[in-house]
GROMACS .gro file of C-alpha atoms in nm:
model
  456
    1MET     CA    1  -2.667  -1.231   1.778
    2GLU     CA    2  -2.507  -0.894   1.710
    3GLN     CA    3  -2.199  -0.836   1.923
    4LEU     CA    4  -2.101  -0.526   2.113
    5GLY     CA    5  -1.732  -0.563   2.035
    6LYS     CA    6  -1.472  -0.511   2.308
    7ILE     CA    7  -1.584  -0.332   2.623
    8LEU     CA    8  -1.371  -0.172   2.895
    9ILE     CA    9  -1.552  -0.106   3.227
   10VAL     CA   10  -1.387   0.137   3.470
   11ASP     CA   11  -1.549   0.149   3.815
   12ASP     CA   12  -1.419   0.129   4.174
   13ASN     CA   13  -1.717  -0.079   4.291
   14GLU     CA   14  -1.637  -0.449   4.244
   15ASP     CA   15  -2.005  -0.543   4.277
   16VAL     CA   16  -2.084  -0.316   3.981
   17LEU     CA   17  -1.799  -0.470   3.779
   18PHE     CA   18  -1.922  -0.821   3.856
   19ALA     CA   19  -2.284  -0.739   3.767
   20LEU     CA   20  -2.194  -0.566   3.439
   21ASN     CA   21  -1.955  -0.844   3.342
   22LEU     CA   22  -2.229  -1.102   3.402
   23LEU     CA   23  -2.490  -0.900   3.214
   24LEU     CA   24  -2.278  -0.810   2.910
   25GLU     CA   25  -2.077  -1.133   2.867
   26PRO     CA   26  -2.330  -1.290   2.621
   27TYR     CA   27  -2.324  -0.978   2.400
   28ALA     CA   28  -1.961  -0.865   2.406
   29GLU     CA   29  -1.664  -0.997   2.213
   30LYS     CA   30  -1.439  -0.940   2.516
   31ILE     CA   31  -1.465  -0.751   2.844
   32LYS     CA   32  -1.188  -0.599   3.053
   33VAL     CA   33  -1.238  -0.423   3.389
   34ALA     CA   34  -1.037  -0.168   3.586
   35VAL     CA   35  -1.102  -0.045   3.940
   36THR     CA   36  -0.896   0.276   3.905
   37PRO     CA   37  -0.863   0.534   3.626
   38ASP     CA   38  -0.483   0.501   3.618
   39ARG     CA   39  -0.522   0.172   3.425
   40ILE     CA   40  -0.712   0.333   3.138
   41GLU     CA   41  -0.409   0.417   2.920
   42HIS     CA   42  -0.273   0.062   2.958
   43PHE     CA   43  -0.599  -0.097   2.844
   44MET     CA   44  -0.649   0.150   2.558
   45THR     CA   45  -0.310   0.067   2.408
   46THR     CA   46  -0.315  -0.310   2.472
   47PHE     CA   47  -0.686  -0.400   2.462
   48GLN     CA   48  -0.814  -0.123   2.227
   49PRO     CA   49  -1.179  -0.126   2.341
   50ASP     CA   50  -1.469  -0.036   2.114
   51ILE     CA   51  -1.675   0.102   2.405
   52ILE     CA   52  -1.567   0.238   2.744
   53LEU     CA   53  -1.812   0.235   3.035
   54LEU     CA   54  -1.668   0.494   3.274
   55ASP     CA   55  -1.775   0.573   3.629
   56MET     CA   56  -1.775   0.945   3.706
   57ASN     CA   57  -1.684   0.928   4.075
   58PHE     CA   58  -1.385   0.758   4.237
   59SER     CA   59  -1.187   0.815   4.557
   60ARG     CA   60  -1.146   1.193   4.546
   61ASP     CA   61  -1.510   1.273   4.617
   62ALA     CA   62  -1.849   1.113   4.591
   63ILE     CA   63  -2.061   1.334   4.371
   64SER     CA   64  -1.876   1.599   4.162
   65GLY     CA   65  -1.776   1.367   3.878
   66GLN     CA   66  -1.452   1.563   3.828
   67GLU     CA   67  -1.235   1.249   3.813
   68GLY     CA   68  -1.462   1.111   3.544
   69PHE     CA   69  -1.420   1.426   3.333
   70GLU     CA   70  -1.043   1.410   3.377
   71SER     CA   71  -1.044   1.046   3.265
   72LEU     CA   72  -1.263   1.135   2.966
   73GLU     CA   73  -1.013   1.401   2.861
   74GLN     CA   74  -0.731   1.145   2.888
   75ILE     CA   75  -0.925   0.890   2.679
   76LEU     CA   76  -1.009   1.137   2.402
   77HIS     CA   77  -0.647   1.251   2.391
   78ILE     CA   78  -0.540   0.892   2.324
   79ASP     CA   79  -0.827   0.819   2.082
   80PRO     CA   80  -1.040   1.116   1.968
   81GLN     CA   81  -1.289   0.869   1.814
   82ALA     CA   82  -1.345   0.674   2.139
   83VAL     CA   83  -1.700   0.589   2.244
   84VAL     CA   84  -1.728   0.669   2.616
   85ILE     CA   85  -2.049   0.614   2.815
   86PHE     CA   86  -2.057   0.770   3.161
   87MET     CA   87  -2.212   0.597   3.463
   88THR     CA   88  -2.301   0.760   3.797
   89ALA     CA   89  -2.530   0.715   4.092
   90TYR     CA   90  -2.555   1.093   4.125
   91ALA     CA   91  -2.712   1.187   3.794
   92ASP     CA   92  -2.857   1.524   3.713
   93THR     CA   93  -2.938   1.713   3.394
   94ASP     CA   94  -2.654   1.966   3.422
   95LYS     CA   95  -2.398   1.689   3.465
   96ALA     CA   96  -2.537   1.496   3.170
   97VAL     CA   97  -2.523   1.803   2.944
   98ARG     CA   98  -2.168   1.876   3.057
   99ALA     CA   99  -2.067   1.516   2.987
  100ILE     CA  100  -2.200   1.526   2.629
  101LYS     CA  101  -2.031   1.862   2.564
  102ALA     CA  102  -1.703   1.719   2.695
  103GLY     CA  103  -1.715   1.439   2.438
  104ALA     CA  104  -1.901   1.154   2.609
  105THR     CA  105  -2.130   0.953   2.384
  106ASP     CA  106  -2.405   0.897   2.640
  107PHE     CA  107  -2.492   0.892   3.008
  108ILE     CA  108  -2.633   0.603   3.217
  109PRO     CA  109  -2.763   0.641   3.576
  110LYS     CA  110  -2.709   0.380   3.846
  111PRO     CA  111  -2.889   0.153   3.908
  112TRP     CA  112  -2.945   0.089   3.537
  113GLU     CA  113  -3.236  -0.062   3.348
  114LYS     CA  114  -3.111  -0.364   3.153
  115GLU     CA  115  -3.295  -0.288   2.828
  116LYS     CA  116  -3.196   0.077   2.832
  117LEU     CA  117  -2.833  -0.012   2.907
  118LEU     CA  118  -2.819  -0.261   2.620
  119ALA     CA  119  -2.988  -0.018   2.381
  120THR     CA  120  -2.732   0.250   2.473
  121LEU     CA  121  -2.442   0.010   2.419
  122PHE     CA  122  -2.573  -0.111   2.082
  123SER     CA  123  -2.609   0.250   1.970
  124GLY     CA  124  -2.253   0.308   2.090
  125ILE     CA  125  -2.107   0.019   1.889
  126LYS     CA  126  -2.287   0.138   1.574
  127LEU     CA  127  -2.134   0.483   1.626
  128ARG     CA  128  -1.790   0.327   1.678
  129ARG     CA  129  -1.813   0.123   1.358
  130SER     CA  130  -1.941   0.424   1.167
  131ARG     CA  131  -1.645   0.632   1.285
  132CYS     CA  132  -1.403   0.355   1.187
  133GLU     CA  133  -1.559   0.339   0.838
  134VAL     CA  134  -1.530   0.716   0.799
  135ASN     CA  135  -1.165   0.705   0.907
  136LEU     CA  136  -1.094   0.427   0.658
  137LEU     CA  137  -1.262   0.628   0.380
  138LYS     CA  138  -1.044   0.927   0.470
  139GLU     CA  139  -0.736   0.703   0.453
  140GLN     CA  140  -0.849   0.574   0.113
  141VAL     CA  141  -0.899   0.928  -0.020
  142GLU     CA  142  -0.555   1.029   0.110
  143VAL     CA  143  -0.380   0.727  -0.041
  144LEU     CA  144  -0.568   0.734  -0.371
  145SER     CA  145  -0.520   1.107  -0.425
  146GLY     CA  146  -0.152   1.071  -0.341
  147ALA     CA  147  -0.113   0.779  -0.578
  148GLY     CA  148  -0.255   0.966  -0.875
  149SER     CA  149  -0.524   0.704  -0.927
  150GLY     CA  150  -0.705   0.917  -1.182
  151ALA     CA  151  -0.425   0.889  -1.437
  152GLU     CA  152  -0.531   0.623  -1.685
  153GLU     CA  153  -0.270   0.584  -1.957
  154SER     CA  154  -0.386   0.480  -2.300
  155ILE     CA  155  -0.279   0.131  -2.398
  156ILE     CA  156  -0.163   0.124  -2.757
  157GLY     CA  157  -0.055  -0.185  -2.944
  158GLU     CA  158  -0.143  -0.372  -3.261
  159SER     CA  159   0.143  -0.624  -3.253
  160ALA     CA  160   0.070  -0.994  -3.207
  161ALA     CA  161   0.255  -0.989  -2.875
  162MET     CA  162   0.029  -0.716  -2.735
  163GLN     CA  163  -0.285  -0.874  -2.879
  164ASP     CA  164  -0.200  -1.184  -2.675
  165VAL     CA  165  -0.183  -0.966  -2.364
  166PHE     CA  166  -0.517  -0.800  -2.440
  167SER     CA  167  -0.675  -1.140  -2.506
  168THR     CA  168  -0.561  -1.271  -2.167
  169VAL     CA  169  -0.688  -0.957  -1.991
  170GLU     CA  170  -1.027  -1.006  -2.157
  171LYS     CA  171  -1.043  -1.366  -2.034
  172LEU     CA  172  -0.982  -1.239  -1.680
  173ARG     CA  173  -1.264  -0.984  -1.697
  174ASP     CA  174  -1.502  -1.160  -1.458
  175THR     CA  175  -1.244  -1.321  -1.229
  176ASP     CA  176  -1.096  -1.218  -0.899
  177ALA     CA  177  -0.772  -1.415  -0.935
  178ASN     CA  178  -0.436  -1.284  -0.817
  179ILE     CA  179  -0.219  -1.175  -1.110
  180LEU     CA  180   0.160  -1.156  -1.150
  181ILE     CA  181   0.280  -0.924  -1.427
  182LEU     CA  182   0.631  -0.991  -1.557
  183GLY     CA  183   0.831  -0.767  -1.785
  184GLU     CA  184   1.133  -0.542  -1.821
  185ASN     CA  185   1.147  -0.194  -1.673
  186GLY     CA  186   0.945   0.057  -1.869
  187THR     CA  187   0.719  -0.193  -2.048
  188GLY     CA  188   0.405  -0.053  -1.885
  189LYS     CA  189   0.331  -0.312  -1.617
  190ASP     CA  190   0.153  -0.048  -1.408
  191VAL     CA  191  -0.065   0.046  -1.706
  192ILE     CA  192  -0.165  -0.317  -1.758
  193ALA     CA  193  -0.239  -0.344  -1.383
  194ARG     CA  194  -0.487  -0.056  -1.415
  195LEU     CA  195  -0.642  -0.219  -1.721
  196LEU     CA  196  -0.692  -0.538  -1.520
  197TYR     CA  197  -0.854  -0.333  -1.244
  198ARG     CA  198  -1.087  -0.150  -1.484
  199SER     CA  199  -1.189  -0.485  -1.633
  200SER     CA  200  -1.256  -0.655  -1.299
  201PRO     CA  201  -1.565  -0.697  -1.078
  202ARG     CA  202  -1.389  -0.472  -0.825
  203TYR     CA  203  -1.380  -0.171  -1.058
  204GLY     CA  204  -1.508   0.136  -0.873
  205ARG     CA  205  -1.365   0.020  -0.542
  206PRO     CA  206  -1.020   0.126  -0.418
  207PHE     CA  207  -0.718   0.067  -0.640
  208VAL     CA  208  -0.416   0.114  -0.415
  209THR     CA  209  -0.056   0.098  -0.536
  210ILE     CA  210   0.271   0.063  -0.352
  211ASP     CA  211   0.610   0.066  -0.523
  212LEU     CA  212   0.821  -0.173  -0.319
  213GLY     CA  213   1.130  -0.068  -0.511
  214SER     CA  214   1.117   0.290  -0.385
  215ILE     CA  215   1.043   0.231  -0.015
  216PRO     CA  216   1.325   0.168   0.236
  217GLU     CA  217   1.306  -0.183   0.380
  218GLN     CA  218   1.246  -0.054   0.734
  219LEU     CA  219   0.925   0.119   0.616
  220PHE     CA  220   0.776  -0.177   0.425
  221GLU     CA  221   0.581  -0.312   0.722
  222SER     CA  222   0.428   0.020   0.829
  223GLU     CA  223   0.332   0.099   0.467
  224LEU     CA  224   0.171  -0.240   0.407
  225PHE     CA  225   0.006  -0.297   0.745
  226GLY     CA  226  -0.021   0.049   0.903
  227TYR     CA  227   0.054   0.148   1.260
  228GLU     CA  228  -0.103   0.269   1.583
  229LYS     CA  229  -0.024   0.598   1.749
  230GLY     CA  230   0.299   0.563   1.947
  231ALA     CA  231   0.411   0.245   1.769
  232PHE     CA  232   0.742   0.423   1.693
  233THR     CA  233   0.895   0.765   1.749
  234ASP     CA  234   0.723   0.954   1.465
  235ALA     CA  235   0.387   0.774   1.490
  236ARG     CA  236   0.191   1.077   1.615
  237LYS     CA  237  -0.142   0.933   1.501
  238SER     CA  238  -0.276   0.597   1.389
  239LYS     CA  239  -0.264   0.521   1.018
  240ALA     CA  240  -0.414   0.242   0.810
  241GLY     CA  241  -0.173   0.050   0.587
  242ARG     CA  242  -0.216   0.000   0.214
  243MET     CA  243  -0.362  -0.350   0.259
  244GLU     CA  244  -0.629  -0.217   0.495
  245VAL     CA  245  -0.706   0.081   0.273
  246ALA     CA  246  -0.744  -0.148  -0.029
  247THR     CA  247  -0.994  -0.380   0.139
  248GLY     CA  248  -1.285  -0.449  -0.090
  249GLY     CA  249  -1.073  -0.345  -0.386
  250THR     CA  250  -0.737  -0.413  -0.551
  251LEU     CA  251  -0.383  -0.380  -0.420
  252PHE     CA  252  -0.105  -0.337  -0.676
  253LEU     CA  253   0.238  -0.435  -0.541
  254ASP     CA  254   0.490  -0.305  -0.793
  255GLU     CA  255   0.843  -0.454  -0.797
  256ILE     CA  256   0.753  -0.730  -0.552
  257GLY     CA  257   1.090  -0.891  -0.624
  258ASN     CA  258   1.242  -0.626  -0.393
  259LEU     CA  259   1.051  -0.754  -0.090
  260SER     CA  260   1.283  -0.895   0.177
  261LEU     CA  261   1.238  -1.251   0.301
  262PRO     CA  262   1.101  -1.146   0.644
  263MET     CA  263   0.845  -0.921   0.477
  264GLN     CA  264   0.760  -1.195   0.227
  265ALA     CA  265   0.671  -1.418   0.524
  266LYS     CA  266   0.445  -1.150   0.673
  267LEU     CA  267   0.277  -1.082   0.339
  268LEU     CA  268   0.215  -1.455   0.292
  269THR     CA  269   0.057  -1.479   0.638
  270ALA     CA  270  -0.169  -1.183   0.561
  271ILE     CA  271  -0.280  -1.338   0.231
  272GLU     CA  272  -0.349  -1.678   0.385
  273LYS     CA  273  -0.530  -1.553   0.697
  274ARG     CA  274  -0.692  -1.256   0.521
  275GLN     CA  275  -0.598  -1.054   0.829
  276ILE     CA  276  -0.335  -0.798   0.923
  277SER     CA  277  -0.227  -0.632   1.246
  278ARG     CA  278  -0.103  -0.275   1.253
  279LEU     CA  279   0.237  -0.207   1.407
  280GLY     CA  280   0.188  -0.151   1.778
  281SER     CA  281  -0.143  -0.338   1.785
  282THR     CA  282  -0.244  -0.689   1.883
  283GLN     CA  283  -0.585  -0.655   1.720
  284ALA     CA  284  -0.638  -0.840   1.391
  285VAL     CA  285  -0.809  -0.649   1.108
  286SER     CA  286  -0.987  -0.847   0.836
  287ILE     CA  287  -0.889  -0.765   0.479
  288ASP     CA  288  -1.040  -0.851   0.143
  289VAL     CA  289  -0.807  -0.755  -0.141
  290ARG     CA  290  -0.731  -0.876  -0.488
  291LEU     CA  291  -0.356  -0.876  -0.545
  292ILE     CA  292  -0.192  -0.766  -0.866
  293CYS     CA  293   0.187  -0.787  -0.842
  294ALA     CA  294   0.460  -0.693  -1.087
  295THR     CA  295   0.835  -0.737  -1.115
  296ASN     CA  296   1.112  -0.691  -1.368
  297ALA     CA  297   1.320  -0.959  -1.193
  298ASP     CA  298   1.358  -1.322  -1.298
  299ILE     CA  299   1.127  -1.437  -1.020
  300ARG     CA  300   1.197  -1.809  -1.067
  301ARG     CA  301   1.570  -1.752  -1.050
  302LEU     CA  302   1.513  -1.565  -0.724
  303VAL     CA  303   1.321  -1.868  -0.595
  304GLU     CA  304   1.606  -2.101  -0.697
  305GLU     CA  305   1.860  -1.876  -0.523
  306GLY     CA  306   1.650  -1.865  -0.205
  307GLU     CA  307   1.574  -1.493  -0.239
  308PHE     CA  308   1.201  -1.535  -0.297
  309ARG     CA  309   0.963  -1.774  -0.122
  310GLN     CA  310   0.814  -2.036  -0.349
  311ASP     CA  311   0.494  -2.059  -0.143
  312LEU     CA  312   0.442  -1.683  -0.182
  313LEU     CA  313   0.498  -1.712  -0.557
  314TYR     CA  314   0.221  -1.975  -0.572
  315ARG     CA  315  -0.011  -1.734  -0.392
  316ILE     CA  316   0.046  -1.433  -0.616
  317ASN     CA  317   0.071  -1.594  -0.961
  318THR     CA  318  -0.262  -1.767  -1.014
  319ILE     CA  319  -0.230  -1.609  -1.358
  320GLU     CA  320   0.093  -1.476  -1.509
  321LEU     CA  321   0.102  -1.201  -1.770
  322HIS     CA  322   0.424  -1.147  -1.966
  323ILE     CA  323   0.455  -0.795  -2.110
  324PRO     CA  324   0.679  -0.795  -2.420
  325PRO     CA  325   0.970  -0.549  -2.446
  326LEU     CA  326   0.922  -0.267  -2.696
  327ARG     CA  327   1.190  -0.407  -2.930
  328GLU     CA  328   0.964  -0.709  -2.990
  329ARG     CA  329   0.654  -0.505  -3.073
  330GLY     CA  330   0.742  -0.397  -3.428
  331ASN     CA  331   0.523  -0.118  -3.561
  332ASP     CA  332   0.388  -0.043  -3.213
  333ILE     CA  333   0.700   0.171  -3.176
  334LEU     CA  334   0.568   0.411  -3.440
  335LEU     CA  335   0.211   0.405  -3.303
  336LEU     CA  336   0.340   0.498  -2.958
  337ALA     CA  337   0.580   0.757  -3.099
  338ASP     CA  338   0.292   0.931  -3.277
  339TYR     CA  339   0.077   0.917  -2.964
  340PHE     CA  340   0.348   1.080  -2.751
  341LEU     CA  341   0.428   1.333  -3.023
  342GLN     CA  342   0.065   1.451  -3.032
  343ARG     CA  343   0.048   1.466  -2.651
  344TYR     CA  344   0.363   1.676  -2.610
  345ALA     CA  345   0.292   1.894  -2.913
  346ARG     CA  346  -0.031   1.997  -2.740
  347LYS     CA  347   0.143   2.039  -2.403
  348TYR     CA  348   0.424   2.258  -2.540
  349GLN     CA  349   0.207   2.425  -2.808
  350LYS     CA  350   0.418   2.308  -3.101
  351GLU     CA  351   0.289   2.272  -3.458
  352MET     CA  352   0.416   1.920  -3.530
  353ARG     CA  353   0.243   1.670  -3.755
  354GLY     CA  354   0.470   1.364  -3.739
  355LEU     CA  355   0.806   1.208  -3.826
  356THR     CA  356   1.000   1.183  -4.151
  357ARG     CA  357   1.047   0.839  -4.308
  358GLU     CA  358   1.414   0.841  -4.204
  359ALA     CA  359   1.321   0.928  -3.842
  360LYS     CA  360   1.074   0.638  -3.833
  361ALA     CA  361   1.342   0.401  -3.964
  362LYS     CA  362   1.580   0.520  -3.691
  363LEU     CA  363   1.322   0.460  -3.419
  364LEU     CA  364   1.249   0.110  -3.551
  365LYS     CA  365   1.618   0.021  -3.565
  366TYR     CA  366   1.692   0.123  -3.206
  367ALA     CA  367   1.674  -0.152  -2.937
  368TRP     CA  368   1.491   0.059  -2.672
  369PRO     CA  369   1.648  -0.086  -2.356
  370GLY     CA  370   1.425   0.146  -2.148
  371ASN     CA  371   1.115   0.033  -2.341
  372VAL     CA  372   0.799   0.249  -2.356
  373ARG     CA  373   0.917   0.477  -2.078
  374GLU     CA  374   1.236   0.556  -2.271
  375LEU     CA  375   1.036   0.618  -2.590
  376GLN     CA  376   0.805   0.856  -2.403
  377HIS     CA  377   1.096   1.060  -2.265
  378THR     CA  378   1.268   1.054  -2.604
  379MET     CA  379   0.959   1.194  -2.778
  380GLU     CA  380   0.909   1.465  -2.515
  381ARG     CA  381   1.271   1.576  -2.551
  382ALA     CA  382   1.245   1.575  -2.931
  383VAL     CA  383   0.928   1.785  -2.928
  384ILE     CA  384   1.077   2.038  -2.686
  385LEU     CA  385   1.401   2.081  -2.885
  386GLY     CA  386   1.262   2.024  -3.236
  387ASP     CA  387   1.139   2.278  -3.486
  388GLY     CA  388   0.937   2.257  -3.803
  389SER     CA  389   0.635   2.037  -3.868
  390LEU     CA  390   0.820   1.704  -3.883
  391LEU     CA  391   1.076   1.540  -3.654
  392ARG     CA  392   1.393   1.429  -3.832
  393PRO     CA  393   1.659   1.165  -3.749
  394ASP     CA  394   1.889   1.426  -3.595
  395ASN     CA  395   1.615   1.501  -3.338
  396PHE     CA  396   1.685   1.159  -3.185
  397ILE     CA  397   2.022   1.093  -3.025
  398PHE     CA  398   2.072   0.746  -2.878
  399GLN     CA  399   2.358   0.629  -2.661
  400ALA     CA  400   2.573   0.365  -2.832
  401SER     CA  401   2.520   0.029  -2.662
  402THR     CA  402   2.792  -0.182  -2.832
  403PRO     CA  403   3.049  -0.281  -2.566
  404ARG     CA  404   3.424  -0.256  -2.629
  405LEU     CA  405   3.580  -0.597  -2.706
  406LYS     CA  406   3.809  -0.735  -2.437
  407LYS     CA  407   4.093  -0.983  -2.437
  408GLU     CA  408   3.982  -1.346  -2.424
  409GLU     CA  409   4.125  -1.406  -2.079
  410GLU     CA  410   3.955  -1.089  -1.948
  411VAL     CA  411   3.619  -1.200  -2.089
  412LEU     CA  412   3.652  -1.532  -1.910
  413ASN     CA  413   3.719  -1.370  -1.571
  414LEU     CA  414   3.362  -1.371  -1.433
  415GLU     CA  415   3.448  -1.197  -1.108
  416LEU     CA  416   3.620  -0.914  -1.296
  417LEU     CA  417   3.323  -0.880  -1.532
  418GLU     CA  418   3.084  -0.873  -1.237
  419ARG     CA  419   3.293  -0.608  -1.061
  420GLN     CA  420   3.305  -0.392  -1.376
  421ALA     CA  421   2.931  -0.429  -1.431
  422VAL     CA  422   2.849  -0.328  -1.073
  423GLU     CA  423   3.090  -0.033  -1.083
  424LYS     CA  424   2.947   0.088  -1.413
  425ALA     CA  425   2.589   0.057  -1.287
  426MET     CA  426   2.678   0.257  -0.977
  427ARG     CA  427   2.836   0.529  -1.194
  428LEU     CA  428   2.541   0.546  -1.432
  429SER     CA  429   2.292   0.560  -1.144
  430GLU     CA  430   2.502   0.817  -0.956
  431GLY     CA  431   2.493   0.594  -0.648
  432ASN     CA  432   2.117   0.529  -0.656
  433MET     CA  433   2.094   0.163  -0.547
  434THR     CA  434   1.747   0.102  -0.692
  435ARG     CA  435   1.842   0.233  -1.038
  436ALA     CA  436   2.175   0.049  -1.029
  437ALA     CA  437   1.992  -0.277  -0.955
  438GLU     CA  438   1.756  -0.207  -1.248
  439TYR     CA  439   2.052  -0.157  -1.483
  440LEU     CA  440   2.191  -0.494  -1.371
  441GLY     CA  441   1.856  -0.674  -1.385
  442ILE     CA  442   1.876  -0.786  -1.020
  443THR     CA  443   1.702  -0.692  -0.696
  444ARG     CA  444   1.834  -0.419  -0.473
  445PHE     CA  445   1.905  -0.673  -0.200
  446ALA     CA  446   2.104  -0.891  -0.441
  447LEU     CA  447   2.305  -0.582  -0.534
  448TYR     CA  448   2.389  -0.518  -0.168
  449ARG     CA  449   2.520  -0.875  -0.139
  450LYS     CA  450   2.733  -0.841  -0.452
  451ILE     CA  451   2.885  -0.514  -0.328
  452GLU     CA  452   2.972  -0.681   0.001
  453LYS     CA  453   3.112  -0.989  -0.177
  454LEU     CA  454   3.326  -0.782  -0.415
  455GLY     CA  455   3.441  -0.546  -0.139
  456LEU     CA  456   3.323  -0.236  -0.323
   0.00000   0.00000   0.00000
């Protein structure tokens, strides 16, 4: 039997409340009643009804319906999408027209006809669900347009290491398994995530990304799960979280190693129950998402150190994909260099055909600690500053990476080395904690602990 959802009945006649409760109980998910309009705001924020049956006349007078219109205005201010059905024993055409113009969904006279009442309520719940679907679609459009979902990077690679990656992706084509992508910063984990999405049965449905390394910890929960209006100071309207927006599609959690332990617990609960609750709400929302996660951290070391939950790791890594660093991809360096050269030559309207043999040798010799992302920026800079038809070795300037040798006793002082490494990372990142953590190959939260431990 189709359900009517949650119904709030507001009427000062207890006989009416009893009769409606008895009549609608078999059809409704839950029913709450109020005998005065001043309880409406409480029930809307705590109960969150799908339909509101509202009497038009209370204590002020018997027939004008003015209190009902005032309550309707209050309801629509709290939830502009609310489905409100007026009830009155003093029905007339003018009042019905005024009610619809004011934002009511329908109008029921007292005493009611059972079949007509039920038909009106079932039409109301369909309208409510339709409005919720439209709102979710709007949220999806907002998130997807903001995330730049249309940008599909080309994936270039002929090396054996990349062929192994492509082979694994092909094997996953018809599966819906959760994937964990591991690899250094700049290796293209996000590009592989989009390839997995385009190869999956969920292609064409939402692909929603969230970079957990760039969001302050206090905003994780609202970003993932959403919030209701008034849940916190700046929550001026309700907003669906990324997990809700991604339902039916794929959610890409980038840099999941940055997720705090409390948020890991909440994410695990959401995955296991396939439900989330927005901040400020007690109502559970069903979700259906395929998770693709990525991290540059040593996730198993984080588990051993108690910084990442092992049970969550089991949930997100049904399949693991290891993306090789650029230094291990051989001639792919030159293939990518040529690809980026052609792209930026077109962008900056430069007549450039390629690289000299010596320039190619220099690119192959370099270790590329920033991987593909560093190569991309290097090629863009070279195209902008270069002249002539070919790029030469002097168009590429790399920072020396050979450390200065220290005294033996200084090398053996681990705390001193750790202090120097953290200080250097903070200098290089100009105080940016996320980038400093990337330089050190640890999570941002681990960096905070080290700074506290070292007294920096």
